[in-house]
């Protein structure tokens, strides 16, 4: 989704509304991310123009993405909602502290695709599974554990360090 500076100059009240659907069924835009595809995503918000060179986007995303099950490797649907806000400048920036927070646009065209992809990828879960806890894989002498499992509340002493208890380390 692209907007030219002339679109903002012609806009009443110096802002444009965004109300669109985004879909990437084959995941071509999400290469090297945990997101395999985004079959459905609705994007709405505003692009506020300051009348000279700066535009601030304020966008809200809702939809679902396809991610990989962390245990089985199957495709899972994951509902998400996200918000993003970015500041763009049509003019080159002077060396200031806030320069890294502002994106300078090329050819007087703001392309929102990068912002939208970034916001969606940030919502992708790092680890997700559909399996119930009792269905986790296990084998002879091992089982898959989670940091959410109730662990052994008593710390067991490592026998390699047991002899150190007998030594006296006090200063004389």
PDB file of C-alpha atoms in Angstrom:
ATOM      1  CA  UNK A   1       0.000   0.000   0.000  1.00  0.00           C
ATOM      2  CA  UNK A   2       1.637   3.196  -1.217  1.00  0.00           C
ATOM      3  CA  UNK A   3       0.846   6.877  -0.754  1.00  0.00           C
ATOM      4  CA  UNK A   4       2.451   9.791  -2.578  1.00  0.00           C
ATOM      5  CA  UNK A   5       3.081  13.208  -1.109  1.00  0.00           C
ATOM      6  CA  UNK A   6       0.527  14.621  -3.562  1.00  0.00           C
ATOM      7  CA  UNK A   7      -2.118  12.353  -1.957  1.00  0.00           C
ATOM      8  CA  UNK A   8      -1.508  14.077   1.374  1.00  0.00           C
ATOM      9  CA  UNK A   9      -1.440  17.544  -0.142  1.00  0.00           C
ATOM     10  CA  UNK A  10      -4.875  16.914  -1.700  1.00  0.00           C
ATOM     11  CA  UNK A  11      -6.347  15.314   1.439  1.00  0.00           C
ATOM     12  CA  UNK A  12      -8.856  17.335   3.451  1.00  0.00           C
ATOM     13  CA  UNK A  13      -7.848  17.922   7.076  1.00  0.00           C
ATOM     14  CA  UNK A  14      -4.276  16.692   6.371  1.00  0.00           C
ATOM     15  CA  UNK A  15      -4.951  13.023   7.015  1.00  0.00           C
ATOM     16  CA  UNK A  16      -5.836   9.916   5.086  1.00  0.00           C
ATOM     17  CA  UNK A  17      -7.812   6.971   6.372  1.00  0.00           C
ATOM     18  CA  UNK A  18      -6.548   3.441   5.853  1.00  0.00           C
ATOM     19  CA  UNK A  19      -9.112   0.662   5.664  1.00  0.00           C
ATOM     20  CA  UNK A  20      -7.886  -2.350   3.737  1.00  0.00           C
ATOM     21  CA  UNK A  21      -7.413  -6.092   3.825  1.00  0.00           C
ATOM     22  CA  UNK A  22      -4.039  -7.764   3.597  1.00  0.00           C
ATOM     23  CA  UNK A  23      -3.552 -11.368   2.543  1.00  0.00           C
ATOM     24  CA  UNK A  24      -0.427 -13.363   1.761  1.00  0.00           C
ATOM     25  CA  UNK A  25      -1.530 -16.937   1.205  1.00  0.00           C
ATOM     26  CA  UNK A  26       1.865 -18.340   0.244  1.00  0.00           C
ATOM     27  CA  UNK A  27       3.982 -16.365   2.744  1.00  0.00           C
ATOM     28  CA  UNK A  28       6.102 -14.673   0.070  1.00  0.00           C
ATOM     29  CA  UNK A  29       6.333 -11.475   2.139  1.00  0.00           C
ATOM     30  CA  UNK A  30       7.229 -13.351   5.338  1.00  0.00           C
ATOM     31  CA  UNK A  31      10.384 -15.213   4.267  1.00  0.00           C
ATOM     32  CA  UNK A  32      12.756 -16.018   7.183  1.00  0.00           C
ATOM     33  CA  UNK A  33      10.106 -15.276   9.803  1.00  0.00           C
ATOM     34  CA  UNK A  34       7.981 -17.586  11.962  1.00  0.00           C
ATOM     35  CA  UNK A  35       4.931 -16.541   9.920  1.00  0.00           C
ATOM     36  CA  UNK A  36       4.165 -19.042   7.162  1.00  0.00           C
ATOM     37  CA  UNK A  37       1.192 -17.141   5.700  1.00  0.00           C
ATOM     38  CA  UNK A  38      -1.417 -14.514   6.513  1.00  0.00           C
ATOM     39  CA  UNK A  39      -4.704 -15.627   4.947  1.00  0.00           C
ATOM     40  CA  UNK A  40      -6.678 -12.798   6.499  1.00  0.00           C
ATOM     41  CA  UNK A  41      -5.742  -9.457   8.044  1.00  0.00           C
ATOM     42  CA  UNK A  42      -7.751  -6.251   8.242  1.00  0.00           C
ATOM     43  CA  UNK A  43      -5.799  -3.002   8.564  1.00  0.00           C
ATOM     44  CA  UNK A  44      -7.386   0.266   9.594  1.00  0.00           C
ATOM     45  CA  UNK A  45      -6.091   3.559  10.890  1.00  0.00           C
ATOM     46  CA  UNK A  46      -4.927   6.982   9.839  1.00  0.00           C
ATOM     47  CA  UNK A  47      -1.969   8.712   8.231  1.00  0.00           C
ATOM     48  CA  UNK A  48      -1.636  12.204   9.712  1.00  0.00           C
ATOM     49  CA  UNK A  49       0.257  14.770   7.602  1.00  0.00           C
ATOM     50  CA  UNK A  50       1.807  17.840   9.259  1.00  0.00           C
ATOM     51  CA  UNK A  51       1.363  19.944   6.102  1.00  0.00           C
ATOM     52  CA  UNK A  52       5.085  20.121   5.271  1.00  0.00           C
ATOM     53  CA  UNK A  53       7.073  16.893   5.279  1.00  0.00           C
ATOM     54  CA  UNK A  54       6.157  14.556   8.142  1.00  0.00           C
ATOM     55  CA  UNK A  55       3.537  11.800   8.236  1.00  0.00           C
ATOM     56  CA  UNK A  56       2.625   9.741  11.295  1.00  0.00           C
ATOM     57  CA  UNK A  57       0.906   6.421  10.753  1.00  0.00           C
ATOM     58  CA  UNK A  58      -1.343   4.928  13.401  1.00  0.00           C
ATOM     59  CA  UNK A  59      -2.558   1.502  12.282  1.00  0.00           C
ATOM     60  CA  UNK A  60      -4.473  -1.371  13.866  1.00  0.00           C
ATOM     61  CA  UNK A  61      -4.296  -4.949  12.543  1.00  0.00           C
ATOM     62  CA  UNK A  62      -6.594  -7.882  13.231  1.00  0.00           C
ATOM     63  CA  UNK A  63      -6.683 -11.269  11.598  1.00  0.00           C
ATOM     64  CA  UNK A  64      -5.004 -14.643  11.724  1.00  0.00           C
ATOM     65  CA  UNK A  65      -1.702 -16.047  10.597  1.00  0.00           C
ATOM     66  CA  UNK A  66      -0.391 -19.528   9.927  1.00  0.00           C
ATOM     67  CA  UNK A  67       2.539 -20.562  12.130  1.00  0.00           C
ATOM     68  CA  UNK A  68       4.291 -23.859  12.731  1.00  0.00           C
ATOM     69  CA  UNK A  69       3.418 -26.010  15.751  1.00  0.00           C
ATOM     70  CA  UNK A  70       6.569 -26.054  17.896  1.00  0.00           C
ATOM     71  CA  UNK A  71       6.280 -29.774  18.677  1.00  0.00           C
ATOM     72  CA  UNK A  72       4.574 -31.460  15.736  1.00  0.00           C
ATOM     73  CA  UNK A  73       5.568 -29.110  12.910  1.00  0.00           C
ATOM     74  CA  UNK A  74       1.945 -28.866  11.710  1.00  0.00           C
ATOM     75  CA  UNK A  75       0.434 -25.613  10.487  1.00  0.00           C
ATOM     76  CA  UNK A  76      -1.602 -23.754  13.117  1.00  0.00           C
ATOM     77  CA  UNK A  77      -3.938 -20.795  12.788  1.00  0.00           C
ATOM     78  CA  UNK A  78      -3.097 -18.042  15.272  1.00  0.00           C
ATOM     79  CA  UNK A  79      -5.436 -15.082  15.839  1.00  0.00           C
ATOM     80  CA  UNK A  80      -3.735 -11.753  16.439  1.00  0.00           C
ATOM     81  CA  UNK A  81      -4.301  -8.068  16.955  1.00  0.00           C
ATOM     82  CA  UNK A  82      -1.553  -5.495  16.709  1.00  0.00           C
ATOM     83  CA  UNK A  83      -0.958  -1.775  16.568  1.00  0.00           C
ATOM     84  CA  UNK A  84       1.847   0.145  14.910  1.00  0.00           C
ATOM     85  CA  UNK A  85       2.904   3.752  14.778  1.00  0.00           C
ATOM     86  CA  UNK A  86       5.689   5.086  12.569  1.00  0.00           C
ATOM     87  CA  UNK A  87       6.840   8.522  11.544  1.00  0.00           C
ATOM     88  CA  UNK A  88       7.896   9.221   7.973  1.00  0.00           C
ATOM     89  CA  UNK A  89       9.616  12.232   6.420  1.00  0.00           C
ATOM     90  CA  UNK A  90       9.556  13.348   2.802  1.00  0.00           C
ATOM     91  CA  UNK A  91      12.610  15.585   3.407  1.00  0.00           C
ATOM     92  CA  UNK A  92      16.130  14.499   4.383  1.00  0.00           C
ATOM     93  CA  UNK A  93      16.783  14.722   8.102  1.00  0.00           C
ATOM     94  CA  UNK A  94      19.343  16.818   9.896  1.00  0.00           C
ATOM     95  CA  UNK A  95      21.579  15.090  12.432  1.00  0.00           C
ATOM     96  CA  UNK A  96      19.369  14.944  15.502  1.00  0.00           C
ATOM     97  CA  UNK A  97      18.684  12.452  18.261  1.00  0.00           C
ATOM     98  CA  UNK A  98      15.214  11.542  16.975  1.00  0.00           C
ATOM     99  CA  UNK A  99      16.535  10.742  13.500  1.00  0.00           C
ATOM    100  CA  UNK A 100      16.543   6.973  14.042  1.00  0.00           C
ATOM    101  CA  UNK A 101      12.819   7.004  14.874  1.00  0.00           C
ATOM    102  CA  UNK A 102      11.888   8.683  11.585  1.00  0.00           C
ATOM    103  CA  UNK A 103      11.904   6.874   8.240  1.00  0.00           C
ATOM    104  CA  UNK A 104      12.955   8.938   5.228  1.00  0.00           C
ATOM    105  CA  UNK A 105      10.896   7.991   2.184  1.00  0.00           C
ATOM    106  CA  UNK A 106      12.193   7.639  -1.364  1.00  0.00           C
ATOM    107  CA  UNK A 107      10.609   9.153  -4.476  1.00  0.00           C
ATOM    108  CA  UNK A 108       8.003  11.003  -2.361  1.00  0.00           C
ATOM    109  CA  UNK A 109       6.189   7.690  -1.806  1.00  0.00           C
ATOM    110  CA  UNK A 110       5.383   6.084   1.529  1.00  0.00           C
ATOM    111  CA  UNK A 111       5.173   2.308   1.283  1.00  0.00           C
ATOM    112  CA  UNK A 112       3.295   0.888   4.285  1.00  0.00           C
ATOM    113  CA  UNK A 113       4.061  -2.759   3.411  1.00  0.00           C
ATOM    114  CA  UNK A 114       7.249  -2.893   5.498  1.00  0.00           C
ATOM    115  CA  UNK A 115       5.473  -1.422   8.528  1.00  0.00           C
ATOM    116  CA  UNK A 116       2.568  -3.847   8.158  1.00  0.00           C
ATOM    117  CA  UNK A 117       4.814  -6.904   7.795  1.00  0.00           C
ATOM    118  CA  UNK A 118       6.902  -5.853  10.804  1.00  0.00           C
ATOM    119  CA  UNK A 119       3.825  -5.385  13.003  1.00  0.00           C
ATOM    120  CA  UNK A 120       2.459  -8.815  12.050  1.00  0.00           C
ATOM    121  CA  UNK A 121       5.784 -10.615  12.565  1.00  0.00           C
ATOM    122  CA  UNK A 122       6.122  -9.064  16.041  1.00  0.00           C
ATOM    123  CA  UNK A 123       2.843 -10.740  16.972  1.00  0.00           C
ATOM    124  CA  UNK A 124       3.973 -14.230  15.895  1.00  0.00           C
ATOM    125  CA  UNK A 125       4.383 -16.534  18.900  1.00  0.00           C
ATOM    126  CA  UNK A 126       7.883 -17.812  19.585  1.00  0.00           C
ATOM    127  CA  UNK A 127       6.542 -21.178  20.674  1.00  0.00           C
ATOM    128  CA  UNK A 128       3.042 -22.597  20.299  1.00  0.00           C
ATOM    129  CA  UNK A 129       1.477 -26.029  20.273  1.00  0.00           C
ATOM    130  CA  UNK A 130      -1.973 -27.489  20.023  1.00  0.00           C
ATOM    131  CA  UNK A 131      -1.054 -30.647  21.957  1.00  0.00           C
ATOM    132  CA  UNK A 132      -2.411 -31.219  25.441  1.00  0.00           C
ATOM    133  CA  UNK A 133       0.280 -31.626  28.103  1.00  0.00           C
ATOM    134  CA  UNK A 134      -0.346 -35.374  28.410  1.00  0.00           C
ATOM    135  CA  UNK A 135       0.156 -35.799  24.641  1.00  0.00           C
ATOM    136  CA  UNK A 136       3.703 -34.366  24.597  1.00  0.00           C
ATOM    137  CA  UNK A 137       6.216 -36.832  23.157  1.00  0.00           C
ATOM    138  CA  UNK A 138       8.306 -38.995  25.483  1.00  0.00           C
ATOM    139  CA  UNK A 139      10.493 -42.041  25.281  1.00  0.00           C
ATOM    140  CA  UNK A 140      12.426 -44.468  27.402  1.00  0.00           C
ATOM    141  CA  UNK A 141      14.105 -42.378  30.079  1.00  0.00           C
ATOM    142  CA  UNK A 142      13.072 -38.988  28.707  1.00  0.00           C
ATOM    143  CA  UNK A 143      10.071 -36.715  28.389  1.00  0.00           C
ATOM    144  CA  UNK A 144       9.494 -33.272  26.981  1.00  0.00           C
ATOM    145  CA  UNK A 145       9.250 -30.655  29.736  1.00  0.00           C
ATOM    146  CA  UNK A 146       8.167 -27.066  29.800  1.00  0.00           C
ATOM    147  CA  UNK A 147       9.179 -24.099  31.928  1.00  0.00           C
ATOM    148  CA  UNK A 148       5.549 -24.045  33.049  1.00  0.00           C
ATOM    149  CA  UNK A 149       5.742 -27.549  34.520  1.00  0.00           C
ATOM    150  CA  UNK A 150       5.822 -27.852  38.247  1.00  0.00           C
ATOM    151  CA  UNK A 151       9.413 -28.763  38.913  1.00  0.00           C
ATOM    152  CA  UNK A 152      10.974 -30.480  41.862  1.00  0.00           C
ATOM    153  CA  UNK A 153      10.564 -27.772  44.466  1.00  0.00           C
ATOM    154  CA  UNK A 154      13.469 -29.122  46.500  1.00  0.00           C
ATOM    155  CA  UNK A 155      16.855 -28.572  44.949  1.00  0.00           C
ATOM    156  CA  UNK A 156      18.788 -31.800  44.976  1.00  0.00           C
ATOM    157  CA  UNK A 157      22.392 -31.503  46.002  1.00  0.00           C
ATOM    158  CA  UNK A 158      24.962 -32.352  43.388  1.00  0.00           C
ATOM    159  CA  UNK A 159      27.034 -35.240  44.814  1.00  0.00           C
ATOM    160  CA  UNK A 160      30.182 -33.882  43.180  1.00  0.00           C
ATOM    161  CA  UNK A 161      30.086 -30.937  45.570  1.00  0.00           C
ATOM    162  CA  UNK A 162      29.196 -32.853  48.757  1.00  0.00           C
ATOM    163  CA  UNK A 163      32.818 -33.090  49.991  1.00  0.00           C
ATOM    164  CA  UNK A 164      33.136 -29.301  49.971  1.00  0.00           C
ATOM    165  CA  UNK A 165      30.738 -29.092  52.945  1.00  0.00           C
ATOM    166  CA  UNK A 166      33.397 -30.730  55.100  1.00  0.00           C
ATOM    167  CA  UNK A 167      35.996 -28.065  54.353  1.00  0.00           C
ATOM    168  CA  UNK A 168      36.301 -24.947  56.516  1.00  0.00           C
ATOM    169  CA  UNK A 169      36.770 -21.797  54.418  1.00  0.00           C
ATOM    170  CA  UNK A 170      36.906 -19.236  57.239  1.00  0.00           C
ATOM    171  CA  UNK A 171      39.729 -16.693  57.391  1.00  0.00           C
ATOM    172  CA  UNK A 172      42.087 -17.157  60.359  1.00  0.00           C
TER     173      UNK A 172
END
